[in-house]
Tab-separated table of C-alpha atoms and ligand atoms in Angstrom:
chain	number	residue	atom	x	y	z
N	1	UNK	CA	-18.334	-38.754	29.639
N	2	UNK	CA	-15.810	-41.621	28.425
N	3	UNK	CA	-14.859	-42.908	25.206
N	4	UNK	CA	-15.298	-46.518	24.787
N	5	UNK	CA	-12.360	-48.123	23.050
N	6	UNK	CA	-12.381	-51.953	21.766
N	7	UNK	CA	-9.085	-53.737	21.575
N	8	UNK	CA	-7.946	-57.285	21.011
N	9	UNK	CA	-8.162	-59.353	24.163
N	10	UNK	CA	-5.000	-61.511	23.317
N	11	UNK	CA	-3.236	-62.250	20.105
N	12	UNK	CA	-0.939	-60.374	17.703
N	13	UNK	CA	-2.262	-56.618	18.264
N	14	UNK	CA	-3.164	-56.920	21.883
N	15	UNK	CA	0.398	-55.832	23.038
N	16	UNK	CA	1.130	-53.079	20.363
N	17	UNK	CA	-2.457	-51.901	21.376
N	18	UNK	CA	-1.533	-51.291	24.994
N	19	UNK	CA	1.770	-49.904	23.963
N	20	UNK	CA	0.457	-47.285	21.938
N	21	UNK	CA	-2.019	-46.022	24.277
N	22	UNK	CA	0.771	-46.092	26.922
N	23	UNK	CA	3.270	-43.923	24.673
N	24	UNK	CA	0.159	-41.681	24.392
N	25	UNK	CA	0.118	-41.375	28.326
N	26	UNK	CA	-2.531	-43.411	28.732
N	27	UNK	CA	-2.269	-46.020	31.601
N	28	UNK	CA	-4.610	-48.669	31.713
N	29	UNK	CA	-4.718	-51.375	34.524
N	30	UNK	CA	-4.725	-54.724	32.656
N	31	UNK	CA	-2.977	-56.926	35.045
N	32	UNK	CA	-5.886	-58.979	36.110
N	33	UNK	CA	-6.345	-62.071	33.665
N	34	UNK	CA	-9.359	-62.592	31.693
N	35	UNK	CA	-10.458	-58.860	32.430
N	36	UNK	CA	-12.858	-57.848	29.803
N	37	UNK	CA	-12.606	-54.016	30.899
N	38	UNK	CA	-10.531	-51.478	32.164
N	39	UNK	CA	-10.730	-47.557	32.832
N	40	UNK	CA	-7.622	-45.464	31.950
N	41	UNK	CA	-6.493	-43.657	35.212
N	42	UNK	CA	-5.524	-40.460	33.428
N	43	UNK	CA	-7.606	-40.154	30.238
N	44	UNK	CA	-11.541	-40.169	29.861
N	45	UNK	CA	-11.189	-43.832	28.311
N	46	UNK	CA	-12.616	-47.193	28.707
N	47	UNK	CA	-11.102	-49.889	27.169
N	48	UNK	CA	-13.019	-53.481	26.313
N	49	UNK	CA	-11.094	-56.554	25.647
N	50	UNK	CA	-12.532	-58.585	22.779
N	51	UNK	CA	-11.814	-61.179	19.905
N	52	UNK	CA	-10.768	-59.075	16.873
N	53	UNK	CA	-13.442	-60.446	14.726
N	54	UNK	CA	-16.139	-58.907	17.067
N	55	UNK	CA	-14.818	-55.253	16.973
N	56	UNK	CA	-16.067	-54.115	13.926
N	57	UNK	CA	-19.525	-54.976	14.942
N	58	UNK	CA	-19.651	-53.329	18.344
N	59	UNK	CA	-17.886	-50.118	16.877
N	60	UNK	CA	-20.960	-50.513	14.011
N	61	UNK	CA	-23.687	-50.900	16.811
N	62	UNK	CA	-22.020	-48.087	19.125
N	63	UNK	CA	-21.378	-50.577	22.239
N	64	UNK	CA	-17.705	-49.412	21.573
N	65	UNK	CA	-17.198	-45.913	20.212
N	66	UNK	CA	-13.805	-46.569	18.485
N	67	UNK	CA	-11.843	-49.681	18.049
N	68	UNK	CA	-8.244	-50.604	17.221
N	69	UNK	CA	-8.137	-53.742	14.501
N	70	UNK	CA	-6.530	-54.853	11.520
N	71	UNK	CA	-7.935	-53.562	8.184
N	72	UNK	CA	-8.316	-56.959	6.915
N	73	UNK	CA	-10.717	-57.606	9.653
N	74	UNK	CA	-12.614	-54.208	9.119
N	75	UNK	CA	-12.857	-54.597	5.123
N	76	UNK	CA	-13.808	-58.330	5.708
N	77	UNK	CA	-16.707	-57.764	7.886
N	78	UNK	CA	-18.242	-54.836	5.594
N	79	UNK	CA	-19.583	-53.002	8.715
N	80	UNK	CA	-20.609	-49.472	8.436
N	81	UNK	CA	-17.265	-48.001	10.437
N	82	UNK	CA	-15.038	-45.246	9.652
N	83	UNK	CA	-11.157	-45.765	9.364
N	84	UNK	CA	-10.174	-42.648	11.251
N	85	UNK	CA	-6.331	-43.319	11.417
N	86	UNK	CA	-3.744	-46.110	10.576
N	87	UNK	CA	-1.793	-46.967	13.659
N	88	UNK	CA	1.532	-48.509	12.078
N	89	UNK	CA	1.514	-51.849	13.754
N	90	UNK	CA	0.197	-55.431	12.766
N	91	UNK	CA	1.550	-55.015	9.072
N	92	UNK	CA	0.727	-57.856	7.015
N	93	UNK	CA	-0.730	-58.709	3.281
N	94	UNK	CA	-3.619	-61.011	2.525
N	95	UNK	CA	-2.283	-62.811	-0.402
N	96	UNK	CA	-3.169	-65.797	-2.596
N	97	UNK	CA	-0.755	-68.592	-2.166
N	98	UNK	CA	-0.168	-71.749	-4.342
N	99	UNK	CA	1.823	-74.637	-4.533
N	100	UNK	CA	5.331	-74.488	-4.888
N	101	UNK	CA	5.357	-76.301	-8.026
N	102	UNK	CA	2.785	-74.502	-9.626
N	103	UNK	CA	3.269	-71.829	-12.458
N	104	UNK	CA	1.166	-68.805	-11.629
N	105	UNK	CA	0.256	-66.947	-14.565
N	106	UNK	CA	-1.651	-64.150	-13.059
N	107	UNK	CA	-5.488	-64.444	-11.629
N	108	UNK	CA	-6.240	-66.515	-14.280
N	109	UNK	CA	-4.605	-69.168	-12.973
N	110	UNK	CA	-7.315	-69.507	-10.459
N	111	UNK	CA	-10.577	-69.775	-12.738
N	112	UNK	CA	-12.320	-73.042	-11.867
N	113	UNK	CA	-10.074	-73.616	-8.838
N	114	UNK	CA	-11.148	-74.259	-5.490
N	115	UNK	CA	-9.764	-71.554	-2.954
N	116	UNK	CA	-9.488	-72.075	1.146
N	117	UNK	CA	-9.655	-69.073	2.923
N	118	UNK	CA	-11.023	-67.310	6.371
N	119	UNK	CA	-11.739	-63.934	3.826
N	120	UNK	CA	-14.607	-64.972	1.704
N	121	UNK	CA	-15.565	-61.499	1.276
N	122	UNK	CA	-12.229	-60.179	0.079
N	123	UNK	CA	-11.417	-63.020	-1.826
N	124	UNK	CA	-14.888	-63.061	-3.789
N	125	UNK	CA	-14.050	-59.165	-4.384
N	126	UNK	CA	-11.024	-60.101	-5.948
N	127	UNK	CA	-12.195	-62.791	-7.998
N	128	UNK	CA	-15.024	-60.293	-9.400
N	129	UNK	CA	-12.680	-57.727	-10.299
N	130	UNK	CA	-10.694	-60.120	-12.257
N	131	UNK	CA	-13.579	-61.600	-13.921
N	132	UNK	CA	-12.519	-64.884	-12.332
N	133	UNK	CA	-15.033	-67.979	-11.745
N	134	UNK	CA	-13.561	-69.953	-8.615
N	135	UNK	CA	-14.971	-71.846	-5.742
N	136	UNK	CA	-14.405	-70.323	-2.283
N	137	UNK	CA	-14.025	-72.644	0.727
N	138	UNK	CA	-14.177	-71.054	3.889
N	139	UNK	CA	-12.347	-72.397	6.786
N	140	UNK	CA	-11.639	-70.518	10.106
N	141	UNK	CA	-8.017	-71.614	10.795
N	142	UNK	CA	-4.939	-73.639	9.536
N	143	UNK	CA	-5.811	-72.306	6.020
N	144	UNK	CA	-2.026	-72.934	4.875
N	145	UNK	CA	-2.458	-76.689	5.059
N	146	UNK	CA	-5.562	-76.991	2.969
N	147	UNK	CA	-3.746	-77.833	-0.349
N	148	UNK	CA	-1.851	-80.885	1.067
N	149	UNK	CA	-4.739	-82.539	2.537
N	150	UNK	CA	-6.391	-82.254	-0.805
N	151	UNK	CA	-9.079	-79.541	0.362
N	152	UNK	CA	-8.104	-76.918	-1.976
N	153	UNK	CA	-6.028	-75.787	-4.882
N	154	UNK	CA	-4.918	-72.409	-3.665
N	155	UNK	CA	-5.288	-70.523	-0.483
N	156	UNK	CA	-5.534	-66.882	0.484
N	157	UNK	CA	-4.369	-66.190	3.779
N	158	UNK	CA	-2.233	-63.644	6.007
N	159	UNK	CA	1.074	-63.248	5.310
N	160	UNK	CA	4.086	-61.670	7.107
N	161	UNK	CA	7.375	-63.125	6.430
N	162	UNK	CA	6.305	-65.897	4.374
N	163	UNK	CA	7.623	-68.841	6.513
N	164	UNK	CA	4.486	-70.456	7.242
N	165	UNK	CA	3.459	-70.711	3.597
N	166	UNK	CA	6.659	-72.036	2.945
N	167	UNK	CA	6.815	-74.818	5.637
N	168	UNK	CA	3.546	-76.029	4.198
N	169	UNK	CA	4.785	-76.302	0.521
N	170	UNK	CA	3.270	-73.082	-0.535
N	171	UNK	CA	4.337	-69.726	-2.120
N	172	UNK	CA	2.986	-66.304	-2.362
N	173	UNK	CA	1.554	-65.329	-5.783
N	174	UNK	CA	-0.482	-62.309	-5.428
N	175	UNK	CA	-1.186	-60.014	-2.898
N	176	UNK	CA	-4.794	-59.019	-2.616
N	177	UNK	CA	-4.828	-56.459	0.639
N	178	UNK	CA	-1.960	-54.444	2.281
N	179	UNK	CA	-2.967	-54.369	6.004
N	180	UNK	CA	-2.223	-52.975	9.003
N	181	UNK	CA	-3.812	-51.989	12.346
N	182	UNK	CA	-6.221	-48.815	12.297
N	183	UNK	CA	-8.538	-46.885	14.477
N	184	UNK	CA	-11.983	-47.343	13.587
N	185	UNK	CA	-14.926	-45.063	14.728
N	186	UNK	CA	-18.539	-45.674	15.159
N	187	UNK	CA	-20.766	-43.918	12.444
N	188	UNK	CA	-22.250	-41.627	14.965
N	189	UNK	CA	-20.295	-40.012	17.844
N	190	UNK	CA	-21.585	-37.293	20.007
N	191	UNK	CA	-19.881	-33.869	20.023
N	192	UNK	CA	-18.636	-34.644	23.583
N	193	UNK	CA	-17.287	-38.015	22.544
N	194	UNK	CA	-15.853	-36.441	19.107
N	195	UNK	CA	-13.834	-33.963	21.018
N	196	UNK	CA	-12.237	-36.918	23.275
N	197	UNK	CA	-11.405	-38.850	20.288
N	198	UNK	CA	-9.801	-35.473	18.532
N	199	UNK	CA	-7.626	-35.485	21.603
N	200	UNK	CA	-6.691	-39.136	21.316
N	201	UNK	CA	-6.002	-38.663	17.757
N	202	UNK	CA	-3.620	-35.860	18.416
N	203	UNK	CA	-1.749	-37.710	20.822
N	204	UNK	CA	-1.697	-40.746	18.385
N	205	UNK	CA	-0.179	-38.816	15.282
N	206	UNK	CA	2.243	-37.370	17.477
N	207	UNK	CA	3.668	-40.440	18.704
N	208	UNK	CA	3.446	-41.541	15.005
N	209	UNK	CA	5.294	-38.748	13.833
N	210	UNK	CA	8.428	-39.573	16.277
N	211	UNK	CA	8.484	-43.359	15.252
N	212	UNK	CA	11.972	-44.009	13.743
N	213	UNK	CA	13.268	-40.552	13.973
N	214	UNK	CA	16.590	-39.608	15.758
N	215	UNK	CA	17.785	-36.387	17.289
N	216	UNK	CA	21.286	-36.330	16.027
N	217	UNK	CA	23.802	-34.121	17.495
N	218	UNK	CA	27.501	-33.914	16.222
N	219	UNK	CA	30.489	-31.539	16.450
N	220	UNK	CA	31.639	-30.033	13.259
N	221	UNK	CA	34.784	-27.786	12.366
N	222	UNK	CA	33.152	-24.284	11.570
N	223	UNK	CA	34.392	-23.938	8.361
N	224	UNK	CA	32.771	-27.333	7.222
N	225	UNK	CA	29.326	-26.190	8.469
N	226	UNK	CA	28.040	-25.189	5.075
N	227	UNK	CA	29.278	-28.500	3.735
N	228	UNK	CA	27.850	-30.899	6.351
N	229	UNK	CA	24.529	-28.838	6.492
N	230	UNK	CA	23.885	-29.206	2.854
N	231	UNK	CA	24.244	-33.140	3.516
N	232	UNK	CA	21.406	-33.243	6.160
N	233	UNK	CA	17.856	-33.868	5.048
N	234	UNK	CA	16.649	-32.874	8.416
N	235	UNK	CA	13.007	-31.228	8.921
N	236	UNK	CA	13.968	-27.725	8.443
N	237	UNK	CA	17.414	-26.008	8.977
N	238	UNK	CA	19.504	-27.532	11.431
N	239	UNK	CA	20.163	-25.739	14.549
N	240	UNK	CA	23.790	-24.646	14.742
N	241	UNK	CA	25.259	-23.556	18.069
N	242	UNK	CA	29.183	-22.230	18.819
N	243	UNK	CA	31.317	-24.404	20.646
N	244	UNK	CA	33.477	-23.202	23.504
N	245	UNK	CA	36.319	-24.533	21.680
N	246	UNK	CA	37.426	-22.207	19.230
N	247	UNK	CA	36.772	-23.124	15.385
N	248	UNK	CA	34.040	-25.769	16.167
N	249	UNK	CA	30.480	-25.819	15.942
N	250	UNK	CA	27.705	-28.252	17.328
N	251	UNK	CA	24.762	-29.129	14.682
N	252	UNK	CA	21.444	-30.696	15.942
N	253	UNK	CA	19.097	-32.068	13.680
N	254	UNK	CA	16.287	-34.589	13.191
N	255	UNK	CA	16.961	-37.536	10.902
N	256	UNK	CA	15.035	-40.922	10.006
N	257	UNK	CA	16.879	-43.934	10.826
N	258	UNK	CA	17.482	-44.406	7.364
N	259	UNK	CA	18.500	-40.924	6.693
N	260	UNK	CA	20.917	-41.431	9.446
N	261	UNK	CA	22.516	-44.572	7.665
N	262	UNK	CA	22.651	-43.047	4.520
N	263	UNK	CA	24.435	-40.064	5.094
N	264	UNK	CA	26.696	-40.967	8.361
N	265	UNK	CA	29.728	-41.909	6.065
N	266	UNK	CA	29.906	-38.605	4.141
N	267	UNK	CA	28.888	-36.769	7.096
N	268	UNK	CA	31.958	-38.137	8.890
N	269	UNK	CA	34.053	-37.933	5.891
N	270	UNK	CA	33.398	-34.054	5.864
N	271	UNK	CA	34.939	-33.812	9.515
N	272	UNK	CA	32.023	-34.232	11.870
N	273	UNK	CA	33.106	-35.476	15.169
N	274	UNK	CA	31.446	-36.865	18.269
N	275	UNK	CA	28.068	-37.834	16.780
N	276	UNK	CA	25.351	-38.797	19.221
N	277	UNK	CA	21.921	-40.486	18.165
N	278	UNK	CA	18.980	-40.056	20.610
N	279	UNK	CA	15.516	-41.496	20.326
N	280	UNK	CA	12.711	-39.104	20.409
N	281	UNK	CA	9.387	-39.830	22.060
N	282	UNK	CA	7.140	-37.290	20.910
N	283	UNK	CA	7.078	-34.839	18.073
N	284	UNK	CA	4.531	-31.887	17.517
N	285	UNK	CA	5.165	-30.386	14.350
J	330	ATP	P1	-8.925	-63.223	18.371
J	330	ATP	O1	-8.709	-64.379	19.248
J	330	ATP	O2	-8.649	-61.903	18.714
J	330	ATP	O3	-9.841	-63.839	17.255
J	330	ATP	P2	-6.931	-64.013	16.086
J	330	ATP	O4	-6.371	-65.411	15.792
J	330	ATP	O5	-7.999	-63.775	14.942
J	330	ATP	O6	-7.593	-63.415	17.276
J	330	ATP	P3	-4.368	-63.110	15.397
J	330	ATP	O7	-3.541	-64.006	14.871
J	330	ATP	O8	-4.095	-62.589	16.577
J	330	ATP	O9	-5.851	-62.967	15.449
J	330	ATP	O10	-4.143	-61.744	14.597
J	330	ATP	C1	-4.736	-60.409	14.561
J	330	ATP	C2	-4.471	-59.793	13.460
J	330	ATP	O11	-2.806	-59.302	13.186
J	330	ATP	C3	-4.677	-60.134	12.248
J	330	ATP	O12	-5.924	-59.642	12.038
J	330	ATP	C4	-3.901	-59.315	11.305
J	330	ATP	O13	-4.494	-57.682	11.290
J	330	ATP	C5	-2.545	-59.066	11.990
J	330	ATP	N1	-1.614	-59.573	11.711
J	330	ATP	C6	-0.281	-59.255	11.460
J	330	ATP	N2	0.696	-59.991	11.005
J	330	ATP	C7	0.077	-61.459	11.079
J	330	ATP	C8	0.362	-62.597	10.538
J	330	ATP	N3	1.401	-62.818	9.847
J	330	ATP	N4	-0.700	-63.621	10.341
J	330	ATP	C9	-2.001	-63.302	10.797
J	330	ATP	N5	-2.151	-61.942	11.295
J	330	ATP	C10	-1.168	-60.934	11.595
J	331	MG	MG1	-9.790	-63.194	15.147
């Protein structure tokens, strides 16, 4: 029995999808160009490589049991699939953008206007929610040039940095969906396959927890221990070990990257020395 996973064949999500599997200890042999399918060597998983737009359909039909795909694609597709886990990569926003010179006053600005998008379903939902009547012009790509060629008054497109919009004389005016890649699953999964999925989800959660976390070690004069430990937001209480050198102790703790930078100066000022920061690969709490 194997679980069948659909991932993007090529594009923005492909590499991160393969990387996540690798971090979960799952090796897939995908060196062959134009390969459609691969089997994991050390986990009951078969991987299909597909266009991202096709993934929700395949998962709804049960051709694939699960898939990694952007939430934007899932919700636009309106397929009967369940989002089982958010994966933390492929982050972007689906946003309305208008010409830089326009004064955007809120959704009412769009009344009677023409909006170019590859996401007609999500745009229609947004308009309906805001009681706006506007014309949706569906195009499959290069949405951002629509206003400059007179095809539309506004666009609704995926944005991450906003530089593509800016280069096309547009500005982001309204976020209609925050999106990241998600693990979706078919509505009917056999008990055997559910068990494999549980194992995979456990591994994914373990990897996700460790993301951005650092293992931090430092030496502290023993009389400063209380002061330094009170500055550490750590997981539970930090580990404190006596050092061979008299009057010194070593503190071990786990901090997020942000917490580390926020507290490092005061920790140093309190007398901590020899501070080491190590990456964490997996975390089971
Ligand atoms: P495919 O050939 O598989 O249909 P595609 O061209 O539709 O690929 P990509 O451009 O590779 O799709 O984007 C895949 C997903 O990456 C998007 O659906 C979205 O979830 C995510 N993404 C993250 N940032 C961005 C961005 N700035 N622009 C577009 N998509 C982004
Ligand atoms: Mg696509």
